Short mmCIF file of C-alpha atoms in Angstrom, two decimals:
data_model
loop_
_atom_site.label_atom_id
_atom_site.label_comp_id
_atom_site.label_asym_id
_atom_site.label_seq_id
_atom_site.Cartn_x
_atom_site.Cartn_y
_atom_site.Cartn_z
CA MET A 2 117.95 111.66 120.88
CA SER A 3 118.22 108.42 119.70
CA ALA A 4 118.58 107.13 123.05
CA ARG A 5 115.27 108.09 124.63
CA PRO A 6 113.09 105.44 124.93
CA LEU A 7 110.16 104.73 122.49
CA HIS A 8 107.58 104.82 125.71
CA SER A 9 108.97 108.71 126.10
CA ARG A 10 107.41 110.26 122.97
CA PRO A 11 104.49 107.76 121.38
CA TRP A 12 103.29 110.19 118.93
CA TRP A 13 106.94 110.72 117.33
CA VAL A 14 106.86 107.00 117.01
CA ALA A 15 103.53 106.93 115.43
CA VAL A 16 104.03 109.97 112.64
CA VAL A 17 107.27 108.67 112.09
CA SER A 18 106.74 105.07 111.73
CA GLY A 19 103.08 105.37 110.20
CA MET A 20 104.54 107.15 107.56
CA ALA A 21 105.01 104.11 105.77
CA SER A 22 101.03 103.71 105.53
CA TYR A 23 101.29 107.62 103.97
CA ILE A 24 104.25 106.23 101.31
CA ASP A 25 102.05 103.23 100.65
CA SER A 26 99.28 104.90 99.56
CA ALA A 27 101.25 108.05 97.59
CA ALA A 28 103.33 104.95 96.14
CA ILE A 29 100.05 103.05 94.10
CA THR A 30 98.25 106.10 93.85
CA GLY A 31 101.39 108.14 92.28
CA PHE A 32 102.55 105.13 90.46
CA SER A 33 99.02 104.72 88.83
CA THR A 34 99.24 108.14 87.60
CA SER A 35 102.67 107.91 86.65
CA ILE A 36 102.55 105.06 84.59
CA VAL A 37 99.94 106.59 81.89
CA ILE A 38 102.40 109.55 81.63
CA LEU A 39 105.24 107.11 80.65
CA GLN A 40 103.38 105.16 78.60
CA GLN A 41 103.32 108.08 76.32
CA ASP A 42 106.85 109.12 76.81
CA LEU A 43 108.30 106.08 76.22
CA GLY A 44 106.23 104.06 74.26
CA LEU A 45 105.07 101.20 76.51
CA THR A 46 102.12 98.79 75.07
CA GLN A 47 99.06 98.21 77.13
CA TRP A 48 100.77 94.67 78.28
CA GLN A 49 103.74 96.70 79.66
CA VAL A 50 101.96 99.19 81.38
CA GLY A 51 99.90 95.73 83.12
CA VAL A 52 103.07 93.96 84.18
CA ALA A 53 104.56 96.81 85.39
CA ALA A 54 101.17 97.67 87.84
CA GLY A 55 101.04 94.36 88.74
CA ALA A 56 104.94 94.42 89.44
CA LEU A 57 104.22 97.01 92.32
CA THR A 58 101.49 95.56 93.33
CA LEU A 59 102.72 91.91 93.71
CA SER A 60 105.89 93.23 95.22
CA ILE A 61 104.18 95.25 98.18
CA ALA A 62 102.49 91.52 98.97
CA PHE A 63 106.06 89.79 99.05
CA GLY A 64 107.89 92.56 100.42
CA ALA A 65 105.02 92.32 103.34
CA LEU A 66 105.61 88.79 104.19
CA ILE A 67 109.59 89.24 103.72
CA GLY A 68 109.14 92.32 106.05
CA GLY A 69 107.40 90.96 108.49
CA ARG A 70 109.86 88.19 109.19
CA LEU A 71 112.77 89.80 109.65
CA GLY A 72 111.29 92.32 111.68
CA ASP A 73 110.77 89.48 114.02
CA ARG A 74 114.33 87.82 113.43
CA LEU A 75 116.33 91.05 112.90
CA GLY A 76 114.59 94.01 114.87
CA ARG A 77 112.40 96.57 114.02
CA ARG A 78 114.90 99.45 113.52
CA PRO A 79 117.29 98.27 110.68
CA VAL A 80 114.45 96.77 108.54
CA PHE A 81 112.55 99.89 108.94
CA THR A 82 115.29 102.03 108.25
CA ALA A 83 116.72 99.46 104.94
CA THR A 84 113.45 99.78 103.44
CA MET A 85 113.56 103.58 103.21
CA VAL A 86 116.62 103.60 101.87
CA LEU A 87 115.17 100.74 98.67
CA ILE A 88 112.70 103.07 98.29
CA LEU A 89 114.81 105.76 97.71
CA THR A 90 116.60 103.95 95.17
CA ALA A 91 113.25 102.63 93.29
CA VAL A 92 112.21 106.45 93.27
CA GLY A 93 115.65 107.15 91.47
CA ALA A 94 115.38 104.52 88.77
CA LEU A 95 111.73 105.46 88.08
CA VAL A 96 112.81 109.15 87.58
CA VAL A 97 115.24 108.47 85.38
CA ALA A 98 114.18 105.40 83.65
CA PRO A 99 114.76 105.17 80.11
CA SER A 100 113.30 101.63 79.58
CA PHE A 101 110.54 99.50 80.45
CA GLU A 102 113.05 97.52 81.76
CA MET A 103 113.61 99.71 84.60
CA VAL A 104 110.37 101.03 85.45
CA VAL A 105 109.48 97.44 86.15
CA LEU A 106 112.59 97.23 88.23
CA GLY A 107 112.02 100.56 90.07
CA ALA A 108 108.69 99.51 90.27
CA VAL A 109 109.47 96.07 91.99
CA LEU A 110 111.94 97.66 93.81
CA LEU A 111 109.40 100.46 95.23
CA GLY A 112 107.03 97.66 95.75
CA LEU A 113 109.37 95.48 97.77
CA GLY A 114 110.40 98.47 100.14
CA THR A 115 107.12 99.79 100.88
CA GLY A 116 105.19 96.08 101.50
CA ALA A 117 108.67 95.55 103.70
CA ASP A 118 107.57 98.24 105.90
CA LEU A 119 104.28 98.42 106.86
CA PRO A 120 104.19 95.10 109.03
CA VAL A 121 106.97 96.49 111.02
CA SER A 122 106.42 100.30 111.37
CA LEU A 123 103.34 98.79 112.97
CA SER A 124 104.87 96.61 115.31
CA THR A 125 107.02 99.69 116.28
CA ILE A 126 104.26 101.47 116.91
CA ALA A 127 102.19 98.85 119.26
CA GLU A 128 105.30 98.42 120.96
CA ALA A 129 105.75 101.93 121.86
CA ALA A 130 102.03 102.14 122.93
CA THR A 131 100.56 101.37 126.59
CA GLU A 132 97.26 100.02 126.81
CA ARG A 133 95.55 103.29 126.78
CA ASN A 134 96.78 104.58 123.95
CA ARG A 135 97.68 101.49 121.50
CA GLY A 136 94.62 101.67 119.47
CA ARG A 137 94.52 105.35 119.02
CA LEU A 138 98.14 105.59 117.43
CA LEU A 139 98.17 102.74 115.72
CA GLY A 140 94.46 104.08 113.80
CA PHE A 141 96.44 107.18 113.25
CA SER A 142 98.32 105.14 110.56
CA ASN A 143 94.71 104.82 108.27
CA LEU A 144 94.67 108.50 108.68
CA LEU A 145 98.22 109.04 107.20
CA TRP A 146 97.06 106.51 104.79
CA ILE A 147 94.08 108.83 103.56
CA ILE A 148 96.42 112.00 103.72
CA GLY A 149 98.56 110.42 101.07
CA ILE A 150 95.80 109.78 98.99
CA VAL A 151 94.54 113.40 99.22
CA VAL A 152 98.35 114.96 98.95
CA ASN A 153 98.91 112.40 95.66
CA THR A 154 95.77 113.41 94.22
CA VAL A 155 95.74 117.53 94.37
CA LEU A 156 99.79 116.92 92.98
CA ALA A 157 99.07 114.50 90.41
CA SER A 158 96.35 117.29 89.44
CA VAL A 159 98.56 120.07 88.98
CA VAL A 160 101.53 118.26 87.27
CA GLY A 161 99.19 115.72 85.26
CA ASP A 162 99.87 117.27 82.27
CA TRP A 163 103.21 118.13 82.18
CA GLY A 164 104.28 115.25 80.66
CA ARG A 165 107.79 113.36 81.74
CA ALA A 166 108.28 115.82 84.14
CA GLY A 167 105.21 115.71 86.04
CA ALA A 168 105.79 111.75 85.89
CA GLN A 169 109.18 112.72 87.77
CA VAL A 170 107.56 115.19 90.14
CA LEU A 171 105.24 112.36 91.32
CA PHE A 172 107.88 110.23 92.02
CA ALA A 173 110.47 112.62 93.96
CA HIS A 174 107.29 113.57 96.05
CA ILE A 175 107.83 109.93 97.24
CA GLY A 176 111.74 110.12 97.50
CA VAL A 177 111.36 113.56 99.71
CA VAL A 178 108.85 111.85 102.06
CA ALA A 179 110.91 108.92 102.46
CA ALA A 180 114.29 110.63 103.16
CA LEU A 181 112.51 112.70 105.61
CA VAL A 182 111.26 109.67 107.30
CA LEU A 183 114.35 107.93 107.24
CA VAL A 184 115.96 110.78 108.93
CA GLY A 185 112.93 110.57 111.06
CA ARG A 186 113.58 106.73 111.93
CA LEU A 187 117.09 107.36 112.59
CA THR A 188 116.46 108.97 116.22
CA ILE A 189 113.93 106.18 117.11
CA PRO A 190 115.84 103.51 118.92
CA GLU A 191 114.98 99.39 119.11
CA SER A 192 111.59 98.20 120.26
CA ALA A 193 112.92 97.36 124.02
CA ALA A 194 109.62 94.60 123.61
CA TRP A 195 111.50 93.05 121.37
CA GLN A 196 114.94 93.17 122.83
CA ALA A 197 113.42 91.65 126.00
CA ALA A 198 111.86 89.06 124.02
CA ARG A 199 114.81 87.72 122.17
CA THR A 200 116.56 88.10 125.32
CA ARG A 201 114.42 85.68 127.20
CA LYS A 202 114.46 83.53 124.19
CA ARG A 203 118.55 83.42 123.71
CA ALA A 204 118.72 82.46 127.53
CA GLY A 205 115.93 79.65 127.36
CA THR A 206 113.64 81.10 129.31
CA SER A 207 110.94 78.74 129.32
CA GLY A 208 106.52 79.71 130.32
CA GLU A 209 106.59 83.44 128.27
CA ARG A 210 104.63 83.85 125.09
CA ALA A 211 107.49 85.69 123.97
CA ASP A 212 109.54 83.06 123.28
CA ARG A 213 107.13 81.85 120.27
CA ALA A 214 108.74 82.72 117.31
CA ARG A 215 108.88 79.90 114.62
CA ILE A 216 106.26 81.22 111.95
CA SER A 217 104.59 77.07 112.53
CA ASP A 218 103.45 78.92 115.70
CA LEU A 219 100.90 80.62 113.74
CA LEU A 220 99.18 77.47 113.16
CA ARG A 221 98.96 76.11 116.44
CA PRO A 222 97.68 76.89 119.61
CA PRO A 223 96.82 79.80 121.15
CA PHE A 224 97.52 81.47 117.62
CA LEU A 225 95.63 79.38 115.19
CA VAL A 226 92.61 81.13 115.50
CA PRO A 227 93.14 84.68 115.62
CA PHE A 228 95.62 84.12 113.01
CA LEU A 229 93.00 82.44 110.30
CA ALA A 230 90.17 84.90 111.52
CA LEU A 231 92.51 87.80 110.66
CA VAL A 232 93.30 86.50 107.67
CA ALA A 233 89.85 85.74 106.37
CA PHE A 234 88.98 88.95 107.82
CA TYR A 235 91.23 90.91 106.14
CA ALA A 236 91.01 88.98 102.64
CA PHE A 237 87.42 89.40 101.76
CA THR A 238 86.88 92.44 103.40
CA ASN A 239 89.90 93.93 101.35
CA LEU A 240 89.01 92.12 98.64
CA VAL A 241 85.50 94.38 98.80
CA ALA A 242 87.49 98.02 99.24
CA ASN A 243 89.88 97.05 96.79
CA THR A 244 87.05 96.22 93.87
CA SER A 245 85.55 99.72 94.60
CA GLY A 246 89.03 101.62 94.94
CA GLN A 247 90.01 100.18 91.57
CA PHE A 248 87.08 99.90 89.82
CA GLY A 249 84.15 102.36 91.58
CA THR A 250 84.23 104.96 88.72
CA TYR A 251 84.14 102.26 85.72
CA ILE A 252 81.85 100.46 87.20
CA VAL A 253 79.33 103.01 87.76
CA VAL A 254 79.85 104.83 84.61
CA THR A 255 79.79 101.86 82.71
CA TYR A 256 77.43 100.34 84.03
CA GLY A 257 74.98 102.98 86.40
CA GLY A 258 74.69 105.70 84.07
CA ALA A 259 77.05 108.34 85.17
CA THR A 260 79.22 110.34 83.36
CA VAL A 261 83.41 110.39 84.96
CA GLY A 262 82.43 113.82 86.61
CA GLN A 263 79.63 112.43 88.22
CA ALA A 264 81.71 109.45 89.56
CA ALA A 265 84.35 112.18 90.87
CA LEU A 266 81.61 114.42 92.74
CA ILE A 267 80.09 111.10 94.82
CA ALA A 268 83.86 110.20 95.69
CA LEU A 269 84.76 113.89 96.56
CA PRO A 270 83.09 114.40 99.92
CA MET A 271 83.75 110.87 101.17
CA VAL A 272 87.38 111.96 101.62
CA PRO A 273 86.21 114.10 104.80
CA VAL A 274 83.71 111.21 105.72
CA ALA A 275 86.57 108.45 105.64
CA VAL A 276 88.69 110.91 107.87
CA LEU A 277 85.84 112.00 110.58
CA GLY A 278 85.02 107.94 110.32
CA TYR A 279 89.06 107.51 111.62
CA LEU A 280 89.27 110.01 113.87
CA TRP A 281 86.37 108.70 115.37
CA PHE A 282 88.11 105.26 115.40
CA MET A 283 91.08 106.89 117.17
CA LYS A 284 88.87 107.82 119.91
CA ILE A 285 87.25 105.11 120.69
CA ALA A 286 89.56 102.36 119.30
CA ASP A 287 91.35 101.93 122.87
CA GLY A 288 88.22 102.06 124.80
CA PRO A 289 85.26 99.05 126.01
CA ARG A 290 82.73 99.68 123.21
CA ARG A 291 85.56 99.47 120.22
CA PHE A 292 83.60 95.75 119.45
CA VAL A 293 80.10 98.01 119.75
CA TYR A 294 81.10 99.60 116.90
CA PHE A 295 82.88 97.28 115.22
CA GLN A 296 79.35 95.45 115.35
CA VAL A 297 77.99 98.24 113.83
CA GLY A 298 80.10 99.14 111.36
CA ALA A 299 80.45 95.45 109.87
CA VAL A 300 76.40 95.72 109.52
CA LEU A 301 76.89 98.73 107.44
CA MET A 302 79.29 97.76 105.29
CA ILE A 303 77.34 94.59 104.41
CA ALA A 304 74.63 96.77 103.74
CA SER A 305 76.48 98.75 101.59
CA LYS A 306 76.78 96.41 98.94
CA LEU A 307 73.55 94.47 99.39
CA LEU A 308 71.78 97.54 98.98
CA VAL A 309 73.01 97.50 95.10
CA VAL A 310 72.08 94.08 94.82
CA VAL A 311 68.33 94.90 96.47
CA ALA A 312 67.66 98.30 94.41
CA GLY A 313 70.14 97.92 91.40
CA LEU A 314 72.79 99.91 90.35
CA ASN A 315 72.64 103.86 90.01
CA LEU A 316 73.50 107.00 90.77
CA VAL A 317 71.64 107.50 94.20
CA THR A 318 72.37 103.58 95.17
CA TYR A 319 75.98 103.95 94.12
CA ALA A 320 76.37 107.12 96.24
CA VAL A 321 74.61 105.89 99.39
CA SER A 322 76.37 102.28 99.27
CA ALA A 323 80.07 104.58 99.37
CA LEU A 324 78.62 106.14 102.01
CA LEU A 325 77.87 103.34 103.65
CA ALA A 326 81.08 102.12 103.18
CA ALA A 327 83.10 104.74 103.92
CA VAL A 328 81.56 105.28 107.81
CA GLY A 329 81.21 100.88 108.53
CA GLY A 330 84.52 100.74 107.18
CA ALA A 331 86.32 103.02 109.65
CA PHE A 332 85.52 100.80 112.13
CA ALA A 333 85.03 97.35 110.85
CA PHE A 334 88.24 97.23 108.27
CA GLU A 335 91.76 97.78 108.60
CA GLY A 336 92.08 100.05 111.15
CA ILE A 337 90.80 97.12 114.03
CA MET A 338 92.54 94.55 112.22
CA LYS A 339 95.87 96.41 112.98
CA VAL A 340 94.98 96.59 116.75
CA TRP A 341 93.67 93.01 116.57
CA THR A 342 96.52 91.64 115.07
CA GLN A 343 99.53 93.25 117.14
CA GLU A 344 97.86 92.59 120.32
CA ALA A 345 96.66 88.98 119.26
CA PHE A 346 100.66 88.09 118.70
CA PRO A 347 103.86 87.64 120.88
CA THR A 348 106.30 89.90 120.19
CA LEU A 349 108.68 87.58 118.02
CA LEU A 350 105.64 86.75 115.91
CA ARG A 351 104.32 89.63 115.44
CA SER A 352 105.31 91.62 112.68
CA THR A 353 105.46 88.11 110.66
CA ALA A 354 102.01 88.07 111.24
CA GLN A 355 100.52 91.08 110.42
CA GLY A 356 103.01 90.44 107.29
CA ALA A 357 101.23 87.07 106.55
CA ILE A 358 98.04 89.35 106.74
CA ILE A 359 98.73 91.93 104.87
CA ALA A 360 100.52 90.06 101.86
CA ILE A 361 97.61 88.07 101.73
CA GLY A 362 95.27 89.93 101.14
CA ARG A 363 96.88 91.83 98.75
CA PHE A 364 97.24 88.68 96.55
CA SER A 365 93.97 88.11 96.64
CA ALA A 366 93.00 91.28 95.48
CA ALA A 367 95.50 91.36 92.70
CA GLY A 368 93.87 88.06 91.96
CA LEU A 369 90.34 89.21 92.16
CA ALA A 370 91.43 92.23 89.74
CA VAL A 371 92.10 90.19 87.00
CA ILE A 372 88.70 88.79 86.28
CA THR A 373 86.48 91.81 88.00
CA PRO A 374 85.79 93.20 84.53
CA LEU A 375 84.59 90.08 83.14
CA ILE A 376 81.82 89.07 85.80
CA LEU A 377 81.13 93.12 85.51
CA ASP A 378 80.53 91.61 81.78
CA THR A 379 78.32 88.97 82.97
CA SER A 380 76.15 90.55 85.64
CA VAL A 381 76.58 93.50 88.02
CA ALA A 382 74.33 92.03 90.36
CA VAL A 383 76.30 88.91 90.48
CA MET A 384 79.80 91.17 91.09
CA TYR A 385 78.18 92.81 94.02
CA VAL A 386 76.11 89.38 95.45
CA LEU A 387 79.73 88.38 95.83
CA LEU A 388 80.95 91.76 97.25
CA THR A 389 78.04 91.13 99.71
CA VAL A 390 79.13 87.23 100.34
CA PHE A 391 82.83 88.49 100.75
CA ASN A 392 82.24 91.21 103.53
CA VAL A 393 79.84 88.73 105.15
CA VAL A 394 82.39 85.91 105.44
CA GLY A 395 85.09 88.02 106.31
CA LEU A 396 83.44 89.70 109.14
CA GLY A 397 81.82 86.64 110.60
CA CYS A 398 84.94 85.21 110.85
CA ALA A 399 86.23 88.41 113.00
CA TRP A 400 82.79 88.61 114.75
CA LEU A 401 83.52 85.13 115.90
CA ALA A 402 87.33 84.84 116.72
CA PHE A 403 87.32 88.07 118.72
CA ARG A 404 83.58 88.34 120.02
CA ARG A 405 84.63 87.19 124.02
CA ARG A 406 88.22 88.60 123.53
CA ARG A 407 89.73 91.36 125.71
CA PRO A 408 92.94 93.76 124.99
CA ALA A 409 96.59 92.09 125.99
CA PRO A 410 98.83 94.11 127.14
CA ILE A 411 102.46 94.54 125.32
CA PRO A 412 105.38 94.79 127.80
CA ASP A 413 106.61 97.55 128.30
CA GLU A 414 110.03 98.78 128.63
CA ASP A 415 110.03 97.57 132.14
CA PRO A 416 112.32 94.22 130.96
CA GLY A 417 110.85 92.54 134.32
CA ARG A 418 107.44 92.93 132.67
CA SER A 419 106.59 89.76 130.20
CA GLU A 420 103.81 88.34 128.12
CA THR A 421 102.06 86.75 129.91
CA VAL A 422 98.59 86.90 128.41
CA THR A 423 97.35 84.51 125.87
CA ALA A 424 96.31 85.02 122.40
CA GLY A 425 92.46 83.47 123.78
CA GLU A 426 92.22 86.21 126.36
CA SER A 427 92.90 89.28 123.97
CA ARG A 428 90.73 91.27 122.06
#
């Protein structure tokens, strides 16, 4: 089965590779629940809980940087296979962890494995696709990401009160999925696009975009503008999304007069809204009107935080804000970022660029999270003004850079087809 080319089964590649997003969301949400259980079981202090959680977040960012570069240097297949082994090792450490030190070690390994897998898996999907289905296949990874949250949330609701055994079940869930994904990935061959680009580079073939493989090339024309635009786009919009996800309940309960139950009732219907939005994005991601949808989504995302600035924070404005963000984010956030990144960079820089963009976004979110409670204590309005500004800057950078770009072809498995389209011609 491994001899069959990627293009002959693009949806199989999209599912098996896209499970990186499922594992990412399951790891983050599962660890956040499990660390509370482990705090009681192992007698961890608040400081130790914070260190363990921070270790996971920072390791995901470092993993994206490292894995992205290794994916371009060594190939997609060895990296996205090794990451599953690393995740399985991390899960084993966390299941039996007898101490704080073992919990931190498990968190670091889990973060590195998950983070390293993301950029390489996305490049694999893009290189298995054609211009007609690339956006749809990449958009499917967003759907898997939210499914990971839903499954893990349901599982946590069942085993959350089981004590240490509950945490072990949550970690084991990640391990079982990683094991199944590893088996699936053994059936996926190396990307023919990566092999062809590496062969051309070694042969010294000149004049082809695929030859560009140095990290410094990202900071030179024609890749400088799309790279900086995508870094700004994802970093700033992710600051907003991460703040809403991590502190949403805290904000509306502490400053909006809601109860935890009311906050949950607001969050619950946002899941099907987001799923429908992602499905619609998959429908239009490869069509000529996707930039129109991006612009509409951008307006909704900006309006979602501006509403609270203008009307104040209460249960109604928070609910409407969440709805606008859920709809807008489907078309103007991570999904379109993934598509643009895969199209804007050559094969031997593709996962490097994706890893750097993801890493910078995660580092930025971790930094803001540290001071978010302090900003909220000063003024909720100031916090939402900042979030609005972040959206405007990030979305504005993307609009300026990609408003006149058209989709660039990624070479298929025909060795005679080369990457002749410049980054300045892609959208």
